[in-house]
mmCIF file of C-alpha atoms in Angstrom:
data_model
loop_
_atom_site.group_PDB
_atom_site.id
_atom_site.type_symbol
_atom_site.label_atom_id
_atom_site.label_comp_id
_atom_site.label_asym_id
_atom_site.label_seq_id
_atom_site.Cartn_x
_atom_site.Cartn_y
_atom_site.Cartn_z
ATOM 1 C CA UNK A 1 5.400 -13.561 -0.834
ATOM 2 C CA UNK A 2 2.761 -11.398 -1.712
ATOM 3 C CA UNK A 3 2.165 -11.186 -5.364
ATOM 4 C CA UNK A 4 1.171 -7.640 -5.966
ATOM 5 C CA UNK A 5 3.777 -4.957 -6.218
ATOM 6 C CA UNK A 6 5.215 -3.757 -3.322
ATOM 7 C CA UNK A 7 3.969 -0.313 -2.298
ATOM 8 C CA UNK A 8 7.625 1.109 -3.040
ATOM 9 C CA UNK A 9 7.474 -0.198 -6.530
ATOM 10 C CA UNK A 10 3.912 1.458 -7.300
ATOM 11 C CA UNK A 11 5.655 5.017 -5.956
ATOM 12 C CA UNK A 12 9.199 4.647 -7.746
ATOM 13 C CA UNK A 13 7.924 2.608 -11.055
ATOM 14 C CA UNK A 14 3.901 2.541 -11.663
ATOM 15 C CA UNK A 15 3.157 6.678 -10.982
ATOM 16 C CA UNK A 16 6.213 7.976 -13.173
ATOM 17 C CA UNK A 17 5.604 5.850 -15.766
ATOM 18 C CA UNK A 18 1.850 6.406 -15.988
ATOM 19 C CA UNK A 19 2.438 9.993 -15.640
ATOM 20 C CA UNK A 20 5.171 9.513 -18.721
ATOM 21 C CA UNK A 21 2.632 8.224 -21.083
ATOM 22 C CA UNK A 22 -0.056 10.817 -19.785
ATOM 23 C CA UNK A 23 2.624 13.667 -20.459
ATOM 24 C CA UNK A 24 3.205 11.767 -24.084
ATOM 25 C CA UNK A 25 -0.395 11.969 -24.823
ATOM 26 C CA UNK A 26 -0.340 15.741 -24.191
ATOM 27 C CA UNK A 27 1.957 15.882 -26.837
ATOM 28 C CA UNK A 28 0.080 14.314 -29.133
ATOM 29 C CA UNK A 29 2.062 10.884 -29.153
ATOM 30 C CA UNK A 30 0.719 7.450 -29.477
ATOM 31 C CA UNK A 31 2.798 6.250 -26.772
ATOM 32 C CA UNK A 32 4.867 2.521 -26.660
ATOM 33 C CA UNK A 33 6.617 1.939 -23.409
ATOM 34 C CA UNK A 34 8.515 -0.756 -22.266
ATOM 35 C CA UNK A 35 9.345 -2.527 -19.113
ATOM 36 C CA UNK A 36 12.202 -4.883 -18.853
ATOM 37 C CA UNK A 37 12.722 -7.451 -16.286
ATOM 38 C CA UNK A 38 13.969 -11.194 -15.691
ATOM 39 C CA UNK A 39 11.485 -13.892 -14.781
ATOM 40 C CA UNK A 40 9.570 -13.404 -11.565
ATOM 41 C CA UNK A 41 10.116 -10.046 -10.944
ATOM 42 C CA UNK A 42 6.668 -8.930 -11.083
ATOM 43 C CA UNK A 43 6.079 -7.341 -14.409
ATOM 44 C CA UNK A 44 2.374 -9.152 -15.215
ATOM 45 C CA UNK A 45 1.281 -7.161 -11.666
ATOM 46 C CA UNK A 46 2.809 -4.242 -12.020
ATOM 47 C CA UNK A 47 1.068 -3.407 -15.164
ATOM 48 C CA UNK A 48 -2.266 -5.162 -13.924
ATOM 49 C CA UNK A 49 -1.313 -2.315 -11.691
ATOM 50 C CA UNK A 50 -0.860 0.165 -13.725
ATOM 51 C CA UNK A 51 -4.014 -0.724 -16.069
ATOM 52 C CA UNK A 52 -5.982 -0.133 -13.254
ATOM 53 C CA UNK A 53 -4.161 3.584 -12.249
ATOM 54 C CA UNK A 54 -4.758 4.301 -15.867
ATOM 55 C CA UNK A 55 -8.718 3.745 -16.264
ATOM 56 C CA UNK A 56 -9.134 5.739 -12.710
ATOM 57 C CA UNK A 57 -7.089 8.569 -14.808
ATOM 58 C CA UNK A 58 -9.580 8.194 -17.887
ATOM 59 C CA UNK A 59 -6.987 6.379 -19.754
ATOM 60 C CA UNK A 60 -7.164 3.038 -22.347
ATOM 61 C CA UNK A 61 -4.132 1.607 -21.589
ATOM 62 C CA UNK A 62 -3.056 -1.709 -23.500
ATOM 63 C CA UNK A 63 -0.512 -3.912 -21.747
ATOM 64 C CA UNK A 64 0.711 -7.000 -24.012
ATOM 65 C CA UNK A 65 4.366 -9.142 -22.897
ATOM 66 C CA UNK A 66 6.132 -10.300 -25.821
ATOM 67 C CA UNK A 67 6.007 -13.401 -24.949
ATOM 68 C CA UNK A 68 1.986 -13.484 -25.977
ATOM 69 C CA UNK A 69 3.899 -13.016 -29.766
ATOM 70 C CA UNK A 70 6.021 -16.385 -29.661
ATOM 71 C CA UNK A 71 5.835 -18.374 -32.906
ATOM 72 C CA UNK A 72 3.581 -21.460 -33.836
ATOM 73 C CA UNK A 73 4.047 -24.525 -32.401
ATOM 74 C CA UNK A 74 6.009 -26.059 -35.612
ATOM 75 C CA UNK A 75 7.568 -22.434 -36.305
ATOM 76 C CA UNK A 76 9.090 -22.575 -32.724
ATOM 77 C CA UNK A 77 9.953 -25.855 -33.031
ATOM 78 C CA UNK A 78 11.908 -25.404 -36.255
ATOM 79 C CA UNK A 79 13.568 -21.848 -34.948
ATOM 80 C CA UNK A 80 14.199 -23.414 -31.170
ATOM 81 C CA UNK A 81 15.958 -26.631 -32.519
ATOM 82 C CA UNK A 82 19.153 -28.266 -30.382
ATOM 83 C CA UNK A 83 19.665 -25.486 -28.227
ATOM 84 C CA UNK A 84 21.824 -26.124 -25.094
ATOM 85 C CA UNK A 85 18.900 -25.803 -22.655
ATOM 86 C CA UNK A 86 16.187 -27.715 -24.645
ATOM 87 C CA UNK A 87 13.374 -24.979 -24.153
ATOM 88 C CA UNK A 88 10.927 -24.323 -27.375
ATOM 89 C CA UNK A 89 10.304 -20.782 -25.808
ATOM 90 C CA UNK A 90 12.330 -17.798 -24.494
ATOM 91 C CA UNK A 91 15.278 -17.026 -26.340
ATOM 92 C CA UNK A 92 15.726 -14.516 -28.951
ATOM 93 C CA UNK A 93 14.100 -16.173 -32.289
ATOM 94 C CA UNK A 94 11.621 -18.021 -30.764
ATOM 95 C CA UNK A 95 8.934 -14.636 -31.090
ATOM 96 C CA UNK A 96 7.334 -13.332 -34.160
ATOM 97 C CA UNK A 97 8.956 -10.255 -34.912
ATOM 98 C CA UNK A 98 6.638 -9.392 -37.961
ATOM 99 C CA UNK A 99 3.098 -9.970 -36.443
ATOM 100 C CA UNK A 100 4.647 -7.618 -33.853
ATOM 101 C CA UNK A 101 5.865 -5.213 -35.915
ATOM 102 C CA UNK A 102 2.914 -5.081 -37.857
ATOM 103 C CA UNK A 103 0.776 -4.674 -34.708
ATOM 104 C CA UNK A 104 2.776 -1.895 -33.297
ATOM 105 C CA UNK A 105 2.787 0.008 -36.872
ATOM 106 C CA UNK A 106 -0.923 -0.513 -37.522
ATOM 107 C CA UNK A 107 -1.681 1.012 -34.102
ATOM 108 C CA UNK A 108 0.640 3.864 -34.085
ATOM 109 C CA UNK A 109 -1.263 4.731 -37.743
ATOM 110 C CA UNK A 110 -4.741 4.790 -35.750
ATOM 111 C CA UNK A 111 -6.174 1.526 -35.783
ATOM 112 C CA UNK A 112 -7.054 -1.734 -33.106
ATOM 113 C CA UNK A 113 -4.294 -3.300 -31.251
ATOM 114 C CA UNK A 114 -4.438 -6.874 -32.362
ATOM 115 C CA UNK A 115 -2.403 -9.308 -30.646
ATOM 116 C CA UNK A 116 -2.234 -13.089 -29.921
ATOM 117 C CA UNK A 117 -3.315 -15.084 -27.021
ATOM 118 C CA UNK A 118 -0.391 -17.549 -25.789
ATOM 119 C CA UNK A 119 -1.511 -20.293 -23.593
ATOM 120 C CA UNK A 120 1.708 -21.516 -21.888
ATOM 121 C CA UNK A 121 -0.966 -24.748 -20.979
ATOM 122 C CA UNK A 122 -1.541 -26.155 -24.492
ATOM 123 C CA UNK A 123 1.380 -28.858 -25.987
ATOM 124 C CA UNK A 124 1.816 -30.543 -22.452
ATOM 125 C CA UNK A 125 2.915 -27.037 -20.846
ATOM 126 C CA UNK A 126 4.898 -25.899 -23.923
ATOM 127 C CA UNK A 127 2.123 -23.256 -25.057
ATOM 128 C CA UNK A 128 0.743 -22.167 -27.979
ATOM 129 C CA UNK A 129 -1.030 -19.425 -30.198
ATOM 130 C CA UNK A 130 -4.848 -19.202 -29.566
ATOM 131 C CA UNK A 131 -6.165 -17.065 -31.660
ATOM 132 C CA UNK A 132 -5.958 -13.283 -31.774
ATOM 133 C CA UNK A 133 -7.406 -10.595 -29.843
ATOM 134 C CA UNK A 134 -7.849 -6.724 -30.886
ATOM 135 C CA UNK A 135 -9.120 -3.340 -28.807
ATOM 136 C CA UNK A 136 -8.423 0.026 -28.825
ATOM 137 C CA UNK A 137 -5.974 1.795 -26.850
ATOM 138 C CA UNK A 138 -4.213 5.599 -25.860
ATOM 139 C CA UNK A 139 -1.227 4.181 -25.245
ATOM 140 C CA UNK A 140 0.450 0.848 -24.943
ATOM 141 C CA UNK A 141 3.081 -0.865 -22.697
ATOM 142 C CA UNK A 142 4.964 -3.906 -23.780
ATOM 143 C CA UNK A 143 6.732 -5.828 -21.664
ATOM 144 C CA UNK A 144 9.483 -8.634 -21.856
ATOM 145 C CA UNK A 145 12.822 -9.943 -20.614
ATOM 146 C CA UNK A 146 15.006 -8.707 -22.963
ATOM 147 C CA UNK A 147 12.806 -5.469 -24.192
ATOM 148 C CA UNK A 148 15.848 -3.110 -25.817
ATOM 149 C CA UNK A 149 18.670 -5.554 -25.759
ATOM 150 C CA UNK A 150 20.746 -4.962 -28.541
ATOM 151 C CA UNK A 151 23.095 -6.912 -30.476
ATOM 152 C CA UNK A 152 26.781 -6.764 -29.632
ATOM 153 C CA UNK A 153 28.131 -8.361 -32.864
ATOM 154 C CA UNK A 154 29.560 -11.393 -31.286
ATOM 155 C CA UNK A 155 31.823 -13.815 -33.452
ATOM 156 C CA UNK A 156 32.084 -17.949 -32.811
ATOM 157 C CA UNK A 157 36.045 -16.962 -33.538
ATOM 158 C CA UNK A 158 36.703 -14.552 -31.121
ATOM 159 C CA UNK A 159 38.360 -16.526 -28.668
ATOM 160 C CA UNK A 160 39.952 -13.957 -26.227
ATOM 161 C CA UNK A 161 37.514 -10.994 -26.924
ATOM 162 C CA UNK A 162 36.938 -8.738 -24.051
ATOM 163 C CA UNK A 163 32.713 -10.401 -24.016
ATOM 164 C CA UNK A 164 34.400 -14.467 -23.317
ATOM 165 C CA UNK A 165 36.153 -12.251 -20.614
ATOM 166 C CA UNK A 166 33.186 -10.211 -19.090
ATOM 167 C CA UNK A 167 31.917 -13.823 -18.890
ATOM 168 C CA UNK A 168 33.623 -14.414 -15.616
ATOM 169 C CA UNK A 169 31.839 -12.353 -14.055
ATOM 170 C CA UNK A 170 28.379 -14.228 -15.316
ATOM 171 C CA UNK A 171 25.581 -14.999 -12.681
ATOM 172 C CA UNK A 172 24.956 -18.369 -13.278
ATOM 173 C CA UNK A 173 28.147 -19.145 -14.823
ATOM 174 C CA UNK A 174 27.701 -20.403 -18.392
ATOM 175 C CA UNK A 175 28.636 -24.062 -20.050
ATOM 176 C CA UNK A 176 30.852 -24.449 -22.374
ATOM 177 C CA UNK A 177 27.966 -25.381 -24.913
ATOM 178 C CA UNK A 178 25.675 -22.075 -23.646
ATOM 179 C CA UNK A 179 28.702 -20.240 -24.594
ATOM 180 C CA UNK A 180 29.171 -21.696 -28.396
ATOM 181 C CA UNK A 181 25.397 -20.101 -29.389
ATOM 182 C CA UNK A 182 25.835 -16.760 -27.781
ATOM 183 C CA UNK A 183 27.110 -15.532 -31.483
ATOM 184 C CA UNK A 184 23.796 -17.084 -32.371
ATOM 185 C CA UNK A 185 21.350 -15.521 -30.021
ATOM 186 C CA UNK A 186 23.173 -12.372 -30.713
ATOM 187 C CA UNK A 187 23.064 -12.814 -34.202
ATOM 188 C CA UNK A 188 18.824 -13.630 -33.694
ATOM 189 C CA UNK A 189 18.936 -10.211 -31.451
ATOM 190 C CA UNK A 190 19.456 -8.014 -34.616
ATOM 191 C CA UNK A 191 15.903 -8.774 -36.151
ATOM 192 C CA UNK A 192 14.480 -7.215 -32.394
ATOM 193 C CA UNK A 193 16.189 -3.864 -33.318
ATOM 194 C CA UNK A 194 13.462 -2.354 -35.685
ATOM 195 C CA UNK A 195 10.821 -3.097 -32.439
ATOM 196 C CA UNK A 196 13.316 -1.369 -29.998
ATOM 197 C CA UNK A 197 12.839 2.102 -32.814
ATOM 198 C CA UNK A 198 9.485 1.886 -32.056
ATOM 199 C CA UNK A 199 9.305 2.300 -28.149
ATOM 200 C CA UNK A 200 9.569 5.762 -26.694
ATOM 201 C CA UNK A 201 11.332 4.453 -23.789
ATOM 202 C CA UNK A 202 12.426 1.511 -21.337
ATOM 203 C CA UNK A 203 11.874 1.273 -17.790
ATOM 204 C CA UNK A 204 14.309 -1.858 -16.386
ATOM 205 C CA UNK A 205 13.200 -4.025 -13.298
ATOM 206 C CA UNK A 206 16.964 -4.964 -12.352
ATOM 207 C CA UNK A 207 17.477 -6.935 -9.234
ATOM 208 C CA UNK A 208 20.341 -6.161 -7.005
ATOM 209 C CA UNK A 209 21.469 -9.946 -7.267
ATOM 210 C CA UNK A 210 20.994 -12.103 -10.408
ATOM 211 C CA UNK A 211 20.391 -14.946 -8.365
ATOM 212 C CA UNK A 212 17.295 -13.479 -7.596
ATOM 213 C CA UNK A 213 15.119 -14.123 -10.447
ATOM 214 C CA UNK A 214 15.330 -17.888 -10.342
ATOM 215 C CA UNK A 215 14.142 -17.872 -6.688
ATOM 216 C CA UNK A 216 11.262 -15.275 -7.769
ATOM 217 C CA UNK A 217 10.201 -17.263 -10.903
ATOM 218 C CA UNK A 218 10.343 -20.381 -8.636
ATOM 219 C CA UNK A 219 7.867 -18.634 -5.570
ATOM 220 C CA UNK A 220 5.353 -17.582 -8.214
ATOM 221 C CA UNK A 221 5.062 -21.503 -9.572
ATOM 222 C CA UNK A 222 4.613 -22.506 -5.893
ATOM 223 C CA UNK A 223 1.895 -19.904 -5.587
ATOM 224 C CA UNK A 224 0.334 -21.370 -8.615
ATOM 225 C CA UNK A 225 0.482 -24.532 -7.020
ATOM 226 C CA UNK A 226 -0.772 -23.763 -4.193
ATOM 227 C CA UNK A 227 -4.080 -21.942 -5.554
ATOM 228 C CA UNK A 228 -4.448 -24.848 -7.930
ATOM 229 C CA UNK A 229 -4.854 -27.269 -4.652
ATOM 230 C CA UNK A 230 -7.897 -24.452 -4.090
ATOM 231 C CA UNK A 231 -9.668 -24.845 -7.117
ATOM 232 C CA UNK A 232 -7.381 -23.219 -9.499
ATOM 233 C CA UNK A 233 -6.403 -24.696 -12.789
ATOM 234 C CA UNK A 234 -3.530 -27.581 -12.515
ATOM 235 C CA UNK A 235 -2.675 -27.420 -16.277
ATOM 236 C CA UNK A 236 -0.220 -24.218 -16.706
ATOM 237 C CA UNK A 237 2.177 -26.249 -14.653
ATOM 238 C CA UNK A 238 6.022 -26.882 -15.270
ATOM 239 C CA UNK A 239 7.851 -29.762 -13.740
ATOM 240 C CA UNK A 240 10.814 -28.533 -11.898
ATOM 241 C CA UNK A 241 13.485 -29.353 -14.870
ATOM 242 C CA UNK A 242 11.362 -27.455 -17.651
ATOM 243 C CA UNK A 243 11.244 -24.698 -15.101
ATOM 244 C CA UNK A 244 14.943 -24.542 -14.309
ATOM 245 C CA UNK A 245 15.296 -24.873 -18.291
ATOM 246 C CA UNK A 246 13.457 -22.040 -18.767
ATOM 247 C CA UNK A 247 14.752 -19.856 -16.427
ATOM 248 C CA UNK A 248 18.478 -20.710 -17.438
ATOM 249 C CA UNK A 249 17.417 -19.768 -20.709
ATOM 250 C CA UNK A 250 16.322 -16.297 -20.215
ATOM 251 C CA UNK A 251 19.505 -15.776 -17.995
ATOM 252 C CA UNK A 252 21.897 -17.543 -19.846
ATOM 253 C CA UNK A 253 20.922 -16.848 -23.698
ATOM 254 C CA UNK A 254 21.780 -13.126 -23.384
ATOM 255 C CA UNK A 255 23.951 -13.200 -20.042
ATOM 256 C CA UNK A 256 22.887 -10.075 -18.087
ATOM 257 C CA UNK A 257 26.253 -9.240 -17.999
ATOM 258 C CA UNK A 258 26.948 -8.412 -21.288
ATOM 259 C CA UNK A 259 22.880 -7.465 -22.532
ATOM 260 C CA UNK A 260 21.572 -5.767 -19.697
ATOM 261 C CA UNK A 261 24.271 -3.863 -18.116
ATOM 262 C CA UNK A 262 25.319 -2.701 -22.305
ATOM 263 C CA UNK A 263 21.465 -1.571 -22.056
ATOM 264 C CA UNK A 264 21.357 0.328 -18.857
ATOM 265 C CA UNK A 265 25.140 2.443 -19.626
ATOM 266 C CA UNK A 266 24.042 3.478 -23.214
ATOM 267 C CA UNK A 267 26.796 1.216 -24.594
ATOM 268 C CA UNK A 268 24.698 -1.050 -26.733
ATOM 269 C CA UNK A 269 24.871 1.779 -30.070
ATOM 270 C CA UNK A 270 21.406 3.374 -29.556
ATOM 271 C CA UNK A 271 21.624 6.371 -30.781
ATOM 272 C CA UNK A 272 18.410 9.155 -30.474
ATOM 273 C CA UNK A 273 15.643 8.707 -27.964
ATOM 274 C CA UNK A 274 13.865 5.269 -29.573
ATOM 275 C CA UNK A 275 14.331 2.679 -27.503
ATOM 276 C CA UNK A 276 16.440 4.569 -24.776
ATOM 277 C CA UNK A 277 16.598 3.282 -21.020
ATOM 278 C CA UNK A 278 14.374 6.048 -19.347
ATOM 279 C CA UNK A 279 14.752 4.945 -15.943
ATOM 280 C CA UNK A 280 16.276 2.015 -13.763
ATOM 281 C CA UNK A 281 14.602 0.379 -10.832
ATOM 282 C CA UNK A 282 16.564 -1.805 -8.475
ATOM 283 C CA UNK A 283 15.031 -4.341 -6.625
ATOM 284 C CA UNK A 284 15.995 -6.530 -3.463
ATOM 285 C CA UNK A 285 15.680 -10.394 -2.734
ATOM 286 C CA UNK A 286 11.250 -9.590 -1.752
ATOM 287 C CA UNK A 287 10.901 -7.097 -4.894
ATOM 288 C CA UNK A 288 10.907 -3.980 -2.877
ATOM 289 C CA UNK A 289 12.658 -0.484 -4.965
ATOM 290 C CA UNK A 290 15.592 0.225 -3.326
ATOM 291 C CA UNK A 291 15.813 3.296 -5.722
ATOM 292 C CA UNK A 292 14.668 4.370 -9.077
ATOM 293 C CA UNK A 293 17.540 6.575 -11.184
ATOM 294 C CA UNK A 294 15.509 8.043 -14.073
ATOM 295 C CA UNK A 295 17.044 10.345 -17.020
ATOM 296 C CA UNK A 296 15.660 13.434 -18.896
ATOM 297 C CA UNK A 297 14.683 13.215 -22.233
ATOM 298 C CA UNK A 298 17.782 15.527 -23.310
ATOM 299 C CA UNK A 299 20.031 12.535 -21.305
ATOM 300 C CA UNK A 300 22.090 10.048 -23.624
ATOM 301 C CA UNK A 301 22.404 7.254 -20.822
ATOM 302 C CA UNK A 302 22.249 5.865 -17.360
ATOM 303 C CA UNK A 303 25.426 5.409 -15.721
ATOM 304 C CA UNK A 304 25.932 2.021 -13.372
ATOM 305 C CA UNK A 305 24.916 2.128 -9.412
#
């Protein structure tokens, strides 16, 4: 599979959204938008993408993932600690929440964007902070897996609540053990929400089947392979159980079926335009758009398709 974004998703996705932030900087805004997507559905291109759109248009456009803000090593460590999938990185509580904060605030008040570097290579493939980098920028997209996922209160005690129900309905179906730390993840979720107030809107990759993103995440570490047999550089690799590990834990520590669809339908408690779903991409099994429902500024949410 080709790694760039398919020529549907630059129509439907990339030109909308740049032309959002350009219509945002008429305004006089600092922009902050935010792309959500699972693993492997081709966020890093699209906004490689939509860098280069931007400097044709005369336009500094930062692009940083979350991920580049995960803890220190011993930090993570500490915060990722006998979880059910045995990943250091990924779910909520393993990023830090005030370097980003402070980044975000510090640009939005006129100065650099400084962020960290993340190399996923260093600790034997579990990655670490290497130093920080810093530029100036327009406007700024972040992007990230669970990018405007909001807290749903869960308890450990509620036993038949309607979100153990919806739970059914899970793609991949959860242990028994995944299921004992949602409350916990959920409860981690609530120190995201003062990032979500800062974004002035969220564009969601979705894929039309949640089995999806595993097979996507796996193609790209093939690729990887594959140009590492060329030359490339052998050390950002994942054996196949950290891999699976990882994925499950992006899928599994905020089940799509509670997070993202409370997200997309408004029904997660956001309330003004911070942090509001602006549009909704869907994609099929190769990535292509198989439509793009957007909303108006005036519009309080995005009903299911």
């Amino acid at each position: 599979m080709d790694s760039r974004p398919h020529p549907s998703v630059m129509e439907q996705v990339a030109l909308p959204l740049l032309a959002r932030l350009q219509r945002l900087l008429a305004e006089g805004a600092r922009p902050v938008l935010a792309i959500n997507g699972p693993v492997g559905a081709g966020k890093t291109s699209l906004t490689q993408e939509l860098q280069a759109l931007a400097l044709a248009a005369g336009l500094r456009l930062g692009v940083a993932s979350i991920d580049d803000f995960y803890l220190p090593w011993p930090e993570r460590q500490q915060a990722m600690a006998g979880n059910p999938f045995g990943v250091t990185r990924v779910p909520p509580g393993s990023h830090d929440l005030p370097l980003l904060l402070q980044s975000l605030r510090a640009w939005r008040g006129g100065g650099l964007f400084r962020w960290p570097r993340f190399d996923k290579a260093l600790r034997q493939g579990q990655g670490d902070r290497q130093g920080l980098r810093e530029a100036p920028f327009d406007a700024l997209v972040l992007e990230g897996w669970l990018l405007g996922c909001r807290s749903l209160n869960l308890t450990a005690s509620s036993a038949g609540s309607t979100w153990r129900r919806s739970l059914d309905a899970a793609t991949p179906s959860l242990t028994a053990e995944e299921i004992a730390w949602l409350p916990r993840w959920d409860a981690e979720l609530q120190r995201y929400h003062p990032v979500w107030e800062l974004l002035d809107g969220i564009w969601v990759l979705r894929p039309s089947d949640w089995r999806w993103p595993r097979r996507w995440r796996f193609q790209a570490e093939a690729r990887q392979r594959r140009r590492a047999r060329h030359g490339g550089d052998p050390a950002g690799w994942l054996a196949p159980h950290e891999l699976e590990a990882l994925v499950r834990a992006s899928l599994c520590s905020l089940p799509p079926v509670l997070y993202q669809d409370a997200l997309i339908t408004g029904s997660a408690g956001i309330t003004g335009s911070a942090g509001r779903v602006m549009a909704v991409a869907t994609l099929d099994s190769r990535r292509r758009c198989l439509g793009c429902r957007t909303q108006s500024s005036d519009s309080s949410s995005l009903s299911m398709g």
